Short mmCIF file of C-alpha atoms and ligand atoms in Angstrom, two decimals:
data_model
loop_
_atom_site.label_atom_id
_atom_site.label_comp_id
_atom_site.label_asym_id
_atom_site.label_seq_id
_atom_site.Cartn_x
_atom_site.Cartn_y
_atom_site.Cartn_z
CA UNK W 1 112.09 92.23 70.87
CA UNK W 2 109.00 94.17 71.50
CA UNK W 3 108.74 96.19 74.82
CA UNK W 4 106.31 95.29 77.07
CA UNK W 5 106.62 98.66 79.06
CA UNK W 6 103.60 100.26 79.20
CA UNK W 7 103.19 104.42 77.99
CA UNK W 8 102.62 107.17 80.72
CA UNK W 9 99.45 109.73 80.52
CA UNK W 10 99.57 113.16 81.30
CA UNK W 11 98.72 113.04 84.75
CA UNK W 12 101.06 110.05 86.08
CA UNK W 13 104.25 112.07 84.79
CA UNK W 14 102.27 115.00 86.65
CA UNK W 15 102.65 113.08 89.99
CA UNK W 16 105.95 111.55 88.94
CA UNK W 17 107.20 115.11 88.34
CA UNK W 18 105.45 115.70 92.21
CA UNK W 19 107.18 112.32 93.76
CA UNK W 20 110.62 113.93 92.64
CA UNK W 21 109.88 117.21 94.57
CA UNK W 22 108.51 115.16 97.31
CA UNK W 23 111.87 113.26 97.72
CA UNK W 24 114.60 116.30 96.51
CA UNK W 25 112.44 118.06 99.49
CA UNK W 26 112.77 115.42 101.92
CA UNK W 27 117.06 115.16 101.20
CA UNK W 28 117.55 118.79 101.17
CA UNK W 29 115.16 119.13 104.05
CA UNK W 30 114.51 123.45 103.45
CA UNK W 31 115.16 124.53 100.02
CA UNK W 32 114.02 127.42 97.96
CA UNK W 33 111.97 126.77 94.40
CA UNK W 34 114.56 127.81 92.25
CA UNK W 35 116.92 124.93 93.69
CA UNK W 36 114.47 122.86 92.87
CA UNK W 37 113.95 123.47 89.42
CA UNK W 38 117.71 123.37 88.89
CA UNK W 39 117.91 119.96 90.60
CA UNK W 40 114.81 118.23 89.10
CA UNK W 41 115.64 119.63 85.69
CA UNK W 42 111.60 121.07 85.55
CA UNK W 43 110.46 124.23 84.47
CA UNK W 44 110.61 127.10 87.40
CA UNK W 45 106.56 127.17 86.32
CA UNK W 46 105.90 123.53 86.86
CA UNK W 47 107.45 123.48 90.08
CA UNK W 48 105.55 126.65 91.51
CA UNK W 49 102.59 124.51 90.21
CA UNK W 50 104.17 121.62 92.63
CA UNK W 51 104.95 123.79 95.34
CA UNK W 52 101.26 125.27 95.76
CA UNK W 53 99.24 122.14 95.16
CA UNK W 54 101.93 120.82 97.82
CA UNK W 55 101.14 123.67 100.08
CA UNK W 56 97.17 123.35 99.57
CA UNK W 57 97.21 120.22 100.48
CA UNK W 58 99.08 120.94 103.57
CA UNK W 59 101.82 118.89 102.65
CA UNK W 60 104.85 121.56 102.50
CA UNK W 61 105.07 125.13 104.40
CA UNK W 62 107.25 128.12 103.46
CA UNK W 63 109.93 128.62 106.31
CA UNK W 64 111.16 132.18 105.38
CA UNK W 65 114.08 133.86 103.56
CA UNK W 66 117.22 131.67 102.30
CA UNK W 67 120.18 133.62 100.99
CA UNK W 68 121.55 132.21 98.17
CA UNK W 69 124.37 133.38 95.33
CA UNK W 70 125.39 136.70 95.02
CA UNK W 71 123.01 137.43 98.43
CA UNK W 72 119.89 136.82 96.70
CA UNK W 73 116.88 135.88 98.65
CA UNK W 74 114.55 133.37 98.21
CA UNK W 75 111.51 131.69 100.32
CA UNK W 76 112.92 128.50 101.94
CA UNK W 77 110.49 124.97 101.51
CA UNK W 78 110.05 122.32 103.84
CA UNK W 79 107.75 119.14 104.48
CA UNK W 80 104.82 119.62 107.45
CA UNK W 81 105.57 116.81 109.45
CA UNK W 82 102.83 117.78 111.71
CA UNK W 83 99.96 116.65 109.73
CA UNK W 84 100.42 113.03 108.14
CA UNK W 85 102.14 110.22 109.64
CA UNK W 86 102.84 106.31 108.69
CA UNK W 87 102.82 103.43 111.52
CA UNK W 88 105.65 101.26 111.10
CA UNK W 89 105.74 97.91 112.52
CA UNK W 90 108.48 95.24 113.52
CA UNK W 91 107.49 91.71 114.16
CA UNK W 92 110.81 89.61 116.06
CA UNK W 93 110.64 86.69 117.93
CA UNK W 94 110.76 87.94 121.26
CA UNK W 95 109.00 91.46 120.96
CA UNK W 96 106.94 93.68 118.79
CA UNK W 97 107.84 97.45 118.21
CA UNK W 98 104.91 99.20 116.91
CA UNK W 99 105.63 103.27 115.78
CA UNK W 100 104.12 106.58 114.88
CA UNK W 101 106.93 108.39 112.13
CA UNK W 102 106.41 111.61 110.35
CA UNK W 103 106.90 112.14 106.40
CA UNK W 104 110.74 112.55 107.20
CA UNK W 105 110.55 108.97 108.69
CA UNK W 106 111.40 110.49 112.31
CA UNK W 107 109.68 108.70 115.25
CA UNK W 108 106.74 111.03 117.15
CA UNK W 109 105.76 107.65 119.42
CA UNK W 110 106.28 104.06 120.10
CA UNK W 111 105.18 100.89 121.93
CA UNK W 112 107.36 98.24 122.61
CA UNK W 113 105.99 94.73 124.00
CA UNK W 114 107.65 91.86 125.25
CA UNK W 115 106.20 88.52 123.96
CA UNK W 116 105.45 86.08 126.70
CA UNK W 117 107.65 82.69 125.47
CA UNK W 118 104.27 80.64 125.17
CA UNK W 119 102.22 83.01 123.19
CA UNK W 120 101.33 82.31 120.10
CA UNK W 121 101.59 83.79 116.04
CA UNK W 122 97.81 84.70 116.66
CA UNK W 123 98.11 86.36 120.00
CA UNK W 124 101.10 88.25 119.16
CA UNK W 125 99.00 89.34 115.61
CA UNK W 126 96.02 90.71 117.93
CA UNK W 127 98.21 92.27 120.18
CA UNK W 128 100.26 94.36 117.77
CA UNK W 129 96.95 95.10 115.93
CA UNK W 130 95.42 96.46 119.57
CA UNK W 131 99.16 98.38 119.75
CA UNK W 132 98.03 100.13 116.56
CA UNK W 133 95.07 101.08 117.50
CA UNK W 134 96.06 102.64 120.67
CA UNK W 135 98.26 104.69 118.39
CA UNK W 136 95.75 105.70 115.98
CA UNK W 137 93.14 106.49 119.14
CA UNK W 138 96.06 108.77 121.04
CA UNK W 139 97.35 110.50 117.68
CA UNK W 140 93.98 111.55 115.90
CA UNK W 141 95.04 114.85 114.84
CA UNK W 142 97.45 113.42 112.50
CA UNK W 143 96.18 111.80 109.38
CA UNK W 144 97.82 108.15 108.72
CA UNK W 145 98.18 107.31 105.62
CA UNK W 146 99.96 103.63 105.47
CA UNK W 147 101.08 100.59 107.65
CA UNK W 148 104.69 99.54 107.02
CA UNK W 149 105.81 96.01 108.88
CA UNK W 150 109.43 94.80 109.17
CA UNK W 151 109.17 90.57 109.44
CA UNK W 152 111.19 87.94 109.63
CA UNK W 153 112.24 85.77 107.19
CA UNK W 154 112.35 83.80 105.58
CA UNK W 155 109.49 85.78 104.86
CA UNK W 156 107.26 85.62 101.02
CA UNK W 157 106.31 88.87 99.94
CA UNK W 158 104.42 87.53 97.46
CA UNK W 159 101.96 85.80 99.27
CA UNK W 160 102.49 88.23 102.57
CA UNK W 161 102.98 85.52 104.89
CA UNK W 162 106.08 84.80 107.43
CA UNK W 163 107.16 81.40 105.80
CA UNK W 164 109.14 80.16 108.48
CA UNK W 165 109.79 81.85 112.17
CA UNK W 166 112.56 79.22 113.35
CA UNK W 167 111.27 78.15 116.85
CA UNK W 168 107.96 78.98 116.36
CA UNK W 169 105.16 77.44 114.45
CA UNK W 170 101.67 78.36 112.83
CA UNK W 171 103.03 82.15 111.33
CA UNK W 172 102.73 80.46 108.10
CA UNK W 173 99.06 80.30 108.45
CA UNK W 174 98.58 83.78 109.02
CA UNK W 175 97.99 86.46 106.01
CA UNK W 176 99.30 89.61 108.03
CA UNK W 177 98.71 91.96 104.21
CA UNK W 178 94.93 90.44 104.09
CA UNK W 179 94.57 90.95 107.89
CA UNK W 180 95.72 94.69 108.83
CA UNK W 181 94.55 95.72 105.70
CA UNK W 182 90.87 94.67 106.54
CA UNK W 183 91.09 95.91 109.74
CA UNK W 184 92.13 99.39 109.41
CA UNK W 185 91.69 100.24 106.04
CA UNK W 186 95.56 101.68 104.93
CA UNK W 187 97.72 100.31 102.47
CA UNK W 188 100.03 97.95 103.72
CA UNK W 189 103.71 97.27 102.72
CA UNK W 190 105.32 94.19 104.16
CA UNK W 191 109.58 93.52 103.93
CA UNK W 192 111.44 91.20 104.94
CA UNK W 193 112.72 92.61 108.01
CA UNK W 194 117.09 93.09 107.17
CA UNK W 195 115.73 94.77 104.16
CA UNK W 196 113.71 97.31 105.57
CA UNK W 197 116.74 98.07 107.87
CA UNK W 198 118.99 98.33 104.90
CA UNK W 199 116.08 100.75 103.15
CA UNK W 200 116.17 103.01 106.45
CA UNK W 201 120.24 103.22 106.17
CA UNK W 202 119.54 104.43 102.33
CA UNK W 203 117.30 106.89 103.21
CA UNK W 204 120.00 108.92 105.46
CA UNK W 205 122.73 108.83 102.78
CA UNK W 206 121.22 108.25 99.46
CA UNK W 207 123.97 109.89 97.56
CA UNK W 208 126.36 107.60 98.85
CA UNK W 209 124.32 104.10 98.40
CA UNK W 210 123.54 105.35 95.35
CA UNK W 211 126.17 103.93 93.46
CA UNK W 212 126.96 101.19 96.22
CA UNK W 213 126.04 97.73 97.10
CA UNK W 214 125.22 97.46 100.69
CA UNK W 215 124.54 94.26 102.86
CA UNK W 216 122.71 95.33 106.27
CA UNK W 217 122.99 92.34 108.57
CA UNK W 218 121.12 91.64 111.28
CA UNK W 219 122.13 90.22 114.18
CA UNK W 220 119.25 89.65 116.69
CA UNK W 221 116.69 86.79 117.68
CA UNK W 222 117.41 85.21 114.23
CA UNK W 223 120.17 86.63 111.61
CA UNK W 224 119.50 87.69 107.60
CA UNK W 225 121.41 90.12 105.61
CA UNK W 226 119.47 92.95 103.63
CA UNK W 227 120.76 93.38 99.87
CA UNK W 228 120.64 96.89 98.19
CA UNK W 229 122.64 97.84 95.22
CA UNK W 230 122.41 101.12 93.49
CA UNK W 231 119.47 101.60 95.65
CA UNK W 232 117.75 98.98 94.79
CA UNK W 233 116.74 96.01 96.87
CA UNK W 234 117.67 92.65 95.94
CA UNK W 235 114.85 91.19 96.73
CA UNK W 236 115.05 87.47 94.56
CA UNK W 237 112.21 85.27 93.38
CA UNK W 238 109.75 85.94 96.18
CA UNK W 239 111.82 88.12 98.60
CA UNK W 240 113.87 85.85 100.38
CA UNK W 241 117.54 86.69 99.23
CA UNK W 242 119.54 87.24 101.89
CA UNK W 243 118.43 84.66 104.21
CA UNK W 244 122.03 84.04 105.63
CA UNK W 245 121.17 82.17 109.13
CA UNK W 246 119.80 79.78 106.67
CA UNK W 247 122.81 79.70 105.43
CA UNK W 248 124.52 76.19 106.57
CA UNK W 249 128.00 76.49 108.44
CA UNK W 250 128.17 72.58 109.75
CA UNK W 251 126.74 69.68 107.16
CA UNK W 252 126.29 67.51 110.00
CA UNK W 253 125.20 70.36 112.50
CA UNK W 254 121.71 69.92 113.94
CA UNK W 255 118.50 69.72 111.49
CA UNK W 256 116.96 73.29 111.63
CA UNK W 257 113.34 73.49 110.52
CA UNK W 258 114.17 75.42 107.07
CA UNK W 259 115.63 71.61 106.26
CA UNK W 260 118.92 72.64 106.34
CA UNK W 261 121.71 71.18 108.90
CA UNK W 262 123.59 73.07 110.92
CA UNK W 263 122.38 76.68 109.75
CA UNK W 264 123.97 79.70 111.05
CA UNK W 265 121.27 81.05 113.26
CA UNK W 266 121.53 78.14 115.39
CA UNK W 267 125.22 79.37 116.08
CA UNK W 268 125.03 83.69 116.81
CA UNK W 269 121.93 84.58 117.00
CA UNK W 270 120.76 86.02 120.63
CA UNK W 271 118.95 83.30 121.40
CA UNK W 272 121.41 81.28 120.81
CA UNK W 273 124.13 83.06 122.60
CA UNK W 274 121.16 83.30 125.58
CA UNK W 275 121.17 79.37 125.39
CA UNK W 276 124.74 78.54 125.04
CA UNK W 277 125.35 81.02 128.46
CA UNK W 278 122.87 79.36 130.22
CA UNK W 279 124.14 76.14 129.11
CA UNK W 280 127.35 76.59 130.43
CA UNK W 281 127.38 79.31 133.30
CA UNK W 282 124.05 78.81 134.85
CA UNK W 283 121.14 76.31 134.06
CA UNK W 284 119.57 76.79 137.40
CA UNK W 285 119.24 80.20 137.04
CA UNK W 286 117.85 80.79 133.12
CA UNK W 287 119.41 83.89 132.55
CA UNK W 288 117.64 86.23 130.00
CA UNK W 289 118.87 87.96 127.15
CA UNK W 290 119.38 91.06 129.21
CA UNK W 291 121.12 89.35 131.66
CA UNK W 292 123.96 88.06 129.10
CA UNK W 293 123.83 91.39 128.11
CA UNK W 294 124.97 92.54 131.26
CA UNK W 295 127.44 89.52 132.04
CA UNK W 296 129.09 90.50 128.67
CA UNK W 297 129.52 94.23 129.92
CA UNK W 298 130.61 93.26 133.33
CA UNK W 299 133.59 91.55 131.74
CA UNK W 300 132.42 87.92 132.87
CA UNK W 301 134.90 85.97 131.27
CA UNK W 302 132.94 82.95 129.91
CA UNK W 303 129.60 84.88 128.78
CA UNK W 304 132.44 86.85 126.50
CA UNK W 305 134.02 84.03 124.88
CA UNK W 306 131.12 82.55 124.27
CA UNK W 307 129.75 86.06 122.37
CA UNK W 308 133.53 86.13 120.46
CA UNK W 309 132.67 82.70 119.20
CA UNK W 310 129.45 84.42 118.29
CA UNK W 311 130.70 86.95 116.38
CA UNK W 312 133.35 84.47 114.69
CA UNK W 313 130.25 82.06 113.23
CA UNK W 314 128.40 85.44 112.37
CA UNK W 315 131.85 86.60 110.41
CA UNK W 316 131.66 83.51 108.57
CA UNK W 317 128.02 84.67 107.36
CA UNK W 318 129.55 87.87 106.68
CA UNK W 319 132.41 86.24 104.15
CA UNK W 320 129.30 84.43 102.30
CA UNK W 321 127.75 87.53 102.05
CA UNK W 322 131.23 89.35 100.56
CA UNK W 323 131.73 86.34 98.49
CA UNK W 324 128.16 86.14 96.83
CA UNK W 325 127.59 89.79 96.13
CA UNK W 326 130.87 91.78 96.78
CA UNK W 327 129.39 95.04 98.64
CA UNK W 328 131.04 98.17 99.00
CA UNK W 329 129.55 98.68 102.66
CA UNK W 330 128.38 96.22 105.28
CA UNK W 331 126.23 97.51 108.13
CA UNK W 332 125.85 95.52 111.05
CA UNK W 333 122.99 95.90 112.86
CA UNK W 334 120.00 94.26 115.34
CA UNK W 335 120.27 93.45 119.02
CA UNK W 336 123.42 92.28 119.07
CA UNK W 337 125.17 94.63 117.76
CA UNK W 338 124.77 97.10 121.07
CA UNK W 339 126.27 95.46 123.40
CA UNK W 340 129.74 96.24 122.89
CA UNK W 341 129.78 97.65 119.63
CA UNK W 342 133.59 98.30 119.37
CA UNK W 343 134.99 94.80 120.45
CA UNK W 344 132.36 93.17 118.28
CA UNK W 345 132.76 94.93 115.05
CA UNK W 346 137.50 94.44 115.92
CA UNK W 347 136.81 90.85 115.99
CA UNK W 348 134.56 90.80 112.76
CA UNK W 349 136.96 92.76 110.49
CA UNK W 350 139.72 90.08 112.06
CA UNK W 351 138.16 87.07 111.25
CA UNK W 352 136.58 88.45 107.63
CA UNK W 353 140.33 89.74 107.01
CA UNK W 354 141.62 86.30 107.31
CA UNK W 355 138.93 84.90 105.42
CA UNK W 356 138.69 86.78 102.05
CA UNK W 357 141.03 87.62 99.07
CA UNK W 358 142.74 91.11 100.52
CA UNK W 359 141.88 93.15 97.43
CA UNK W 360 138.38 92.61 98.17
CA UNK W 361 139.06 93.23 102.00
CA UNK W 362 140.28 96.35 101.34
CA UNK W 363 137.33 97.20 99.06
CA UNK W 364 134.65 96.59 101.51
CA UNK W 365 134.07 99.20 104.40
CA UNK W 366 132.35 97.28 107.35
CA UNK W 367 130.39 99.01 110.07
CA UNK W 368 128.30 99.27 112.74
CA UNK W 369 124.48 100.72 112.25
CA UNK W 370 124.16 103.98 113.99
CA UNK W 371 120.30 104.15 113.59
CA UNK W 372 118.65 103.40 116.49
CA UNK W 373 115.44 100.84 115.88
CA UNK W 374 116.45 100.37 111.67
CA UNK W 375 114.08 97.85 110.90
CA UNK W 376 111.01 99.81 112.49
CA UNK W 377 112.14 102.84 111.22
CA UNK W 378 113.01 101.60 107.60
CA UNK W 379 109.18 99.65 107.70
CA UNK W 380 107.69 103.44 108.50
CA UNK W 381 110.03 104.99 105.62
CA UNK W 382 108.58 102.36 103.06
CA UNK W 383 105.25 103.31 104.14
CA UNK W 384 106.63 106.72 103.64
CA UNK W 385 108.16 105.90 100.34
CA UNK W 386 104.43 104.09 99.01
CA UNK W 387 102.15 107.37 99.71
CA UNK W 388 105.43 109.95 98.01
CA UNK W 389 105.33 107.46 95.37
CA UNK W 390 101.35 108.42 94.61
CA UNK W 391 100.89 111.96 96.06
CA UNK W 392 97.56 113.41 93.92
CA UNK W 393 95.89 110.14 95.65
CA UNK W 394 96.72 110.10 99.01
CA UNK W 395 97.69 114.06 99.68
CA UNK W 396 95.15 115.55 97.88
CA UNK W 397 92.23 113.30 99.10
CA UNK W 398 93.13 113.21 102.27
CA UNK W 399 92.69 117.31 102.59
CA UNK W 400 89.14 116.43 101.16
CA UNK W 401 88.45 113.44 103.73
CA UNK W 402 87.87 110.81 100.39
CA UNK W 403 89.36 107.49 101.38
CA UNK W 404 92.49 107.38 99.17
CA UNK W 405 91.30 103.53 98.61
ZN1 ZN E 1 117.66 76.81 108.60
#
C-alpha cells in the first residue's frame, strides 16, 4: 500500500533535531554539549549550532563547569525559566485553577476561584478569561507563549467543546478553542482533563512510562481515567476514552444525563460523597465538601463508611479500567484522593485484589499521585510540550517581537 506520510525539508528536521535538545535538556535539567551529542546521536557541530541559536534566543544559559570522565571539564546547559512561560488552565465543576508555569512546567503563580453553585458555563468562561488576564497584566516581563486547559469530559477535542458537564447544562454551547484563542491571541491546547493529569505524571518519569501503560484516575467533582501507553495518549475517536464515571455500575441505577443508568459518578465522586453525607448525617445543616473532608479526618464514623463505600464503587471503575487495557501503573489522583491518602488507596488494592485474575494483580502497581494540582500542571506542560514541539517559530520570533501566529 502506498504511504501517505508526507517527506520532511531541511529546516523541519532542523527544528526536530532542536525539539530533541529542547526535551533531553529539560530531563537532564544541566548538562554539558558533549552529553548531548552522545544522547541525541547528532553531530558535536550541529548541536553547538543548537546550543547558540538556543542561547540567542534566550532560551538556554550556560551554568558553569561540570566534571565529567576522567575529571574533564565541560560548560554545564540549562533552560532560562525566567523568560517564557505557558498559562495552564483547569475547568471542574466547582472551581477554576488558572496558572503561570515556566518551560520546566513548574508553577511561578496561581489563582484559584470557587464557583458560586448558580453560576453559569458563561460566567465561569468570563471569569477564568478575566483570571488570565490578571496573570498576563501582573507577569509582563515574561513572554507567554500558549494557553493549555484541563476540562472535563466527556469532553470532544475535535470540536473543542465540553460535551457533557453532568449537573450542569449549556457548556456544550460554548467553543472554549474559538473563544480564548480570539481573545488573547496564543495557541491553545485543550485535553480532556484525566489526560492532562496523566501527561503531567509522564513528564516527571518519562523513562519509566516509556515502556508502560498508565491509567491516571481521577477522583474529584466527576471521575475519568487518563490512558497513556508507551507515552502516548489514548485518546479514541474524538478524545473521550477513558470516560469511566460514564461507565454504568447499576442497569437499573438512576438515568444520568450521558443516557446511561446508574453510571459510576453518581456513586464516588465528591459530590456525591458531599450528598450522600448530607443525606444521612445532616440535611439541616448542608455540609460542604470541606466539611466531609474534615468529618472524614476527625474519624466521624458514618461520613467514613460512607467514603469506604466510595472508594469500593470507585475500585470497581478501577477493575474496568485493569480489565479493558491491562496497565502496568495506576495513579490515583483528584480531590479525593487527599483526604486520607493511605486508608483510601488499602481499601482500593483490597477490593481490586478480590476482583481481578491474581497474575494480573500482581502485574499492576497502583498508587497514589504525588503531584500536587496534576491536571493544571499537566494542561501548562502540554502548552509547554506545543511551543518545544516548534521552537524556530515561537523562540526565535518571540526574541524579535513577530507574533509567532
Ligand atoms: Zn453517565
Amino acid at each position: 500500500m502506498e504511504s501517505t506520510r508526507k517527506g520532511f525539508n531541511q529546516n523541519s528536521i532542523q527544528d526536530m533535531n532542536r525539539t530533541l535538545i529542547l526535551n533531553l535538556l529539560r530531563r537532564q535539567n544541566n548538562c554539558a554539549r558533549t552529553e548531548l551529542a552522545k544522547m541525541s546521536g547528532l553531530k558535536q557541530a550541529t548541536v553547538t549550532n543548537i546550543i547558540n541559536d538556543f542561547m540567542d534566543w534566550g532560551l538556554v544559559k550556560e551554568t558553569g563547569f561540570l566534571t565529567g570522565n576522567k575529571g574533564r571539564r565541560s560548560i554545564g546547559i540549562t533552560i532560562d525559566t525566567d523568560l517564557f512561560g505557558v498559562i495552564g488552565v483547569q475547568v471542574a465543576r466547582r472551581h477554576h485553577i488558572v496558572g503561570l508555569f515556566d518551560l520546566l512546567g513548574q508553577r511561578v503563580s496561581y489563582i484559584r476561584n470557587e464557583h458560586a453553585p448558580t453560576i453559569s458555563p458563561r460566567q465561569i468562561m468570563d471569569d477564568i478569561y478575566c483570571s488570565i488576564a490578571n496573570l498576563l497584566e501582573k507577569n509582563d516581563d515574561r513572554k507567554i507563549l500558549a494557553i493549555g486547559a484541563a476540562l472535563p469530559g466527556p469532553f470532544s477535542i475535535k470540536d473543542g467543546k465540553i460535551e457533557l458537564m453532568t449537573g450542569y447544562t449549556g457548556w456544550e454551547e460554548i467553543d472554549i478553542r474559538q473563544e480564548m484563542e480570539s481573545r488573547f491571541g496564543l495557541p491553545v491546547i485543550l485535553e480532556n482533563d484525566a489526560n492532562a493529569a496523566a501527561v503531567a505524571q509522564y513528564w516527571n518519569d518519562p523513562e519509566w512510562y516509556e515502556n508502560n501503560t498508565l491509567a491516571y484516575i481521577c477522583a474529584g467533582e466527576g471521575v475519568g481515567a487518563g490512558i497513556l501507553t508507551e507515552g502516548k495518549l489514548f485518546r479514541g475517536a474524538v478524545g473521550t476514552a477513558g470516560e469511566i464515571g460514564h461507565m454504568s455500575i447499576n442497569f437499573k441505577g438512576e438515568r444520568c444525563a450521558c443516557g446511561n443508568r446508574g453510571c459510576l459518578e453518581g456513586y464516588c465522586s465528591t459530590i456525591a460523597l458531599t450528598k450522600e453525607v448530607n443525606r444521612i448525617l445532616a440535611p439541616e445543616r448542608n455540609y460542604k465538601y470541606s466539611d466531609v473532608k474534615r468529618l472524614i479526618r476527625e474519624g466521624n464514623p458514618i461520613a467514613i463508611e460512607i467514603f469506604s463505600s466510595c472508594c469500593d464503587y470507585l475500585s470497581i471503575g478501577i477493575v474496568n479500567i485493569i480489565n479493558a487495557f491491562n496497565p502496568s501503573v495506576i495513579v490515583i489522583g483528584d480531590e479525593m484522593s487527599h483526604v486520607v491518602p493511605e486508608e483510601m488507596l488499602r481499601r482500593i488494592k483490597r477490593r481490586v485484589k478480590e476482583c481481578v485474575v491474581p497474575s494480573v494483580y500482581d502485574s499492576v502497581t497502583i498508587k497514589m499521585s504525588a503531584i500536587d494540582g496534576s491536571m493544571v500542571c499537566g494542561a501548562a506542560i502540554m502548552a509547554v510540550q506545543y511551543v518545544f514541539d516548534r521552537p524556530e517559530k515561537y523562540f526565535n520570533t518571540a526574541q524579535t517581537g513577530d507574533n509567532p501566529d
